[in-house]
């Protein structure tokens, strides 16, 4: 058996059973552990309320279907709601993991520490046609891309295709750029993840999908990183390509509007207070 890190803080559920972090174990031969054969999703929680829960669970279902991984969706959704009920008014994330061996792991994670502005380094990446848009447990390439960027003094990587050199996304977040007060983001057809936060960014900004090259990056007025954990954060620079103005007025305003949209959706999804006679 393999234990969850003893340093982990927060609620944990394995196969429907709530467990203490130090007692949380999975089998050593679980295929999710030894082969990365499984899928996951991460849900942002604001003061105990999940954002876009149905969208995240639907994306998890699509990821599972893409790799022919069967699971009891109704049972999993019930378990997610039970775990969320333990978070009370806390902020954080809930990570949901499904493995080929049949394990269902749900656990609470804290918010990540983020830079005020991202400094990115271009890193080559090969998109697998079998795994396009799938949140697979096989994230070693993404992790290594971030590691290479951090070891070179940058905050994260910006992936580009080794086939056609098109700009894709960051290892754990979406990417977009601004030109002449218009927002653009690489298309899903490039093999990037259908990010839920990216959807909100496009809705709020009336942005467009567009193939992105290093020339677009060099000519952009501003750029941003967007994701479940980040919401929207400006980009300060892309190594060997462009440094962006410190003010980032478009992205700063967009970040405010995206946050307001998220909060409005949370309020709309909140249960109505019970009335008393």
XYZ file of C-alpha atoms in Angstrom:
277
model
C 0.000 0.000 0.000
C 1.093 3.592 -0.654
C 0.140 6.371 1.739
C -0.876 9.931 0.989
C 1.775 12.376 2.160
C 1.747 12.871 5.921
C 2.018 16.619 5.255
C -1.372 16.683 3.538
C -3.974 18.813 5.284
C -7.691 18.574 4.579
C -10.478 16.108 3.936
C -9.747 12.837 2.124
C -12.098 10.201 0.730
C -11.079 6.908 -0.886
C -13.688 4.727 -2.579
C -16.447 6.480 -0.690
C -14.836 6.211 2.747
C -13.699 9.314 4.637
C -10.240 8.732 6.073
C -7.629 10.623 8.064
C -4.866 11.931 5.791
C -2.177 9.793 7.413
C -4.302 6.664 6.974
C -5.136 7.280 3.305
C -3.614 4.510 1.182
C -3.865 3.102 -2.324
C -2.597 -0.274 -3.502
C 1.041 -0.290 -4.601
C 0.047 -1.994 -7.857
C -2.760 0.468 -8.665
C -2.440 1.214 -12.386
C -3.046 4.893 -11.741
C 0.120 4.899 -9.630
C 2.455 2.683 -11.641
C 1.321 3.609 -15.168
C -0.525 6.896 -14.820
C -3.570 5.109 -16.252
C -6.460 7.217 -15.064
C -8.016 10.659 -15.169
C -8.553 13.553 -12.798
C -10.132 16.963 -12.444
C -9.719 19.827 -9.998
C -12.611 21.941 -8.730
C -12.102 25.411 -7.255
C -13.970 26.023 -4.007
C -14.837 29.527 -2.797
C -15.856 29.721 0.868
C -17.124 26.164 0.711
C -18.995 26.579 -2.592
C -17.723 24.767 -5.714
C -17.470 26.745 -8.939
C -18.749 25.097 -12.136
C -19.150 21.729 -10.416
C -21.322 20.252 -13.165
C -18.897 21.407 -15.861
C -15.942 19.835 -14.049
C -17.760 16.546 -13.508
C -18.866 16.525 -17.152
C -15.275 17.092 -18.290
C -14.126 14.283 -16.001
C -16.715 12.027 -17.637
C -15.434 12.985 -21.102
C -11.849 12.282 -20.041
C -12.846 8.877 -18.673
C -14.819 8.022 -21.807
C -11.871 9.019 -24.004
C -9.661 6.348 -22.411
C -12.503 3.804 -22.007
C -12.514 4.052 -18.207
C -15.832 3.029 -16.663
C -17.037 4.319 -13.294
C -20.271 4.934 -11.415
C -20.875 8.618 -12.113
C -23.818 8.973 -9.722
C -21.828 7.419 -6.885
C -18.830 9.656 -7.573
C -20.941 12.812 -7.674
C -22.496 11.870 -4.331
C -19.020 11.411 -2.860
C -17.859 14.782 -4.209
C -20.821 16.496 -2.548
C -20.085 14.725 0.735
C -16.465 15.863 0.655
C -17.471 19.421 -0.207
C -19.814 19.485 2.790
C -16.800 19.054 5.085
C -15.052 22.171 3.741
C -17.562 24.561 5.316
C -16.539 28.142 4.422
C -13.011 27.311 3.332
C -11.300 28.268 0.076
C -9.290 25.688 -1.810
C -9.567 22.919 -4.372
C -11.029 19.443 -4.524
C -9.039 16.966 -6.608
C -10.941 14.005 -8.029
C -8.919 11.016 -9.285
C -10.135 7.877 -11.054
C -7.723 5.028 -11.786
C -7.850 2.036 -14.117
C -7.752 -0.227 -11.068
C -11.053 1.208 -9.881
C -9.817 3.572 -7.167
C -11.721 6.795 -6.530
C -9.632 9.368 -4.662
C -11.052 12.700 -3.557
C -9.116 15.150 -1.452
C -8.975 18.765 -0.465
C -6.027 20.921 -1.535
C -5.041 24.447 -0.478
C -4.862 27.398 -2.844
C -1.583 27.669 -4.702
C 0.839 30.541 -4.248
C 0.907 32.517 -7.495
C 3.153 35.212 -8.952
C 1.649 38.658 -9.497
C 2.776 38.428 -13.128
C 4.054 35.350 -14.932
C 7.445 35.110 -16.596
C 7.204 32.265 -19.103
C 9.733 30.192 -21.029
C 8.907 28.472 -24.314
C 9.200 24.679 -24.083
C 8.561 22.236 -26.978
C 5.717 19.775 -26.556
C 4.320 16.869 -28.575
C 0.529 16.636 -28.431
C -0.700 13.037 -28.424
C -3.673 12.613 -30.775
C -4.966 9.898 -28.443
C -5.014 12.200 -25.420
C -6.131 15.574 -26.794
C -8.264 17.323 -24.196
C -7.959 14.473 -21.686
C -6.974 15.280 -18.104
C -4.875 12.155 -17.768
C -2.865 11.156 -14.714
C 0.129 10.940 -17.087
C 1.288 14.514 -16.427
C 5.029 13.837 -16.304
C 5.703 15.862 -19.473
C 3.753 18.841 -18.126
C 5.531 18.653 -14.784
C 8.924 18.457 -16.471
C 8.137 21.449 -18.689
C 7.343 23.522 -15.591
C 10.470 22.181 -13.896
C 12.681 23.202 -16.832
C 11.238 26.713 -16.778
C 11.630 27.087 -13.015
C 15.216 25.801 -13.124
C 15.928 28.519 -15.702
C 14.506 31.219 -13.427
C 10.998 31.523 -14.874
C 7.600 31.055 -13.254
C 6.319 28.468 -15.707
C 6.528 27.090 -19.218
C 4.577 28.064 -22.315
C 4.259 24.983 -24.507
C 4.613 25.061 -28.279
C 4.080 22.274 -30.794
C 7.156 20.438 -32.045
C 5.224 19.743 -35.270
C 4.260 23.242 -36.433
C 5.642 25.484 -33.666
C 2.166 26.803 -32.806
C 1.752 28.147 -29.273
C -0.438 25.838 -27.171
C -0.919 26.469 -23.441
C 0.897 26.412 -20.129
C 1.413 23.007 -18.483
C -1.384 23.590 -15.968
C -3.275 26.599 -17.332
C -4.551 28.240 -20.499
C -2.840 31.068 -22.344
C -4.260 34.094 -24.172
C -2.947 37.318 -25.643
C -4.294 40.785 -26.408
C -3.823 42.844 -29.555
C -5.580 46.156 -30.253
C -8.027 45.630 -27.362
C -9.058 42.186 -28.647
C -8.379 38.919 -26.849
C -7.228 35.762 -28.614
C -6.496 32.243 -27.419
C -5.153 29.172 -29.224
C -7.927 26.952 -30.644
C -9.034 23.682 -29.085
C -8.171 22.059 -32.408
C -4.494 22.566 -31.510
C -4.939 19.829 -28.904
C -5.192 22.009 -25.805
C -7.479 21.419 -22.832
C -11.031 22.766 -22.919
C -10.432 24.832 -19.797
C -13.519 25.966 -17.908
C -11.831 29.206 -16.868
C -10.821 29.727 -20.502
C -14.521 29.486 -21.392
C -15.341 32.210 -18.862
C -12.521 34.402 -20.203
C -13.869 34.069 -23.751
C -17.424 34.833 -22.601
C -16.471 37.933 -20.629
C -14.027 39.332 -23.190
C -15.897 38.255 -26.342
C -12.554 36.801 -27.345
C -11.702 34.623 -30.316
C -9.789 31.457 -31.040
C -6.799 31.997 -33.315
C -3.685 30.064 -34.223
C -0.785 31.588 -32.298
C 2.848 31.887 -33.361
C 5.861 33.538 -31.770
C 5.206 36.482 -34.100
C 1.810 36.953 -32.432
C 3.521 36.901 -29.039
C 6.091 39.461 -30.149
C 3.414 41.795 -31.516
C 0.918 41.350 -28.652
C 0.102 44.264 -26.372
C -0.539 42.043 -23.338
C -0.812 38.366 -22.432
C -2.319 36.285 -19.643
C -2.494 32.909 -17.952
C -5.926 31.562 -16.928
C -6.983 28.506 -14.974
C -8.942 27.018 -12.101
C -6.322 27.960 -9.544
C -5.131 31.184 -11.141
C -8.334 32.769 -12.494
C -6.556 35.425 -14.626
C -2.957 36.592 -14.098
C -0.983 38.912 -16.443
C 2.179 37.780 -18.203
C 5.242 39.942 -17.607
C 7.499 38.372 -20.219
C 8.078 35.428 -22.519
C 11.741 34.498 -22.678
C 13.551 35.603 -25.851
C 10.286 36.909 -27.325
C 8.715 39.865 -25.527
C 8.414 41.793 -22.273
C 4.973 43.264 -21.688
C 4.037 46.613 -20.096
C 3.836 46.481 -16.327
C 0.414 48.130 -16.230
C -1.459 45.464 -18.308
C -4.714 47.502 -18.268
C -6.747 45.107 -20.442
C -5.771 42.009 -18.479
C -6.176 43.742 -15.116
C -9.722 44.778 -16.016
C -10.446 41.339 -17.463
C -9.253 39.659 -14.255
C -11.699 41.796 -12.280
C -14.588 40.992 -14.623
C -13.822 37.262 -14.670
C -13.742 37.197 -10.868
C -17.052 39.064 -10.760
C -18.579 36.594 -13.227
C -17.415 33.668 -11.109
C -18.853 35.230 -7.964
C -22.145 35.952 -9.733
C -22.423 32.327 -10.843
C -21.674 31.158 -7.310
C -24.451 33.376 -5.947
C -26.867 32.122 -8.595
C -26.052 28.510 -7.724
C -26.349 29.013 -3.964
C -29.427 27.448 -2.343
C -32.084 29.937 -1.315
C -32.197 30.589 2.439
C -35.009 28.748 4.165
C -37.914 30.937 5.259
C -39.294 30.851 8.759
C -42.945 31.264 9.580
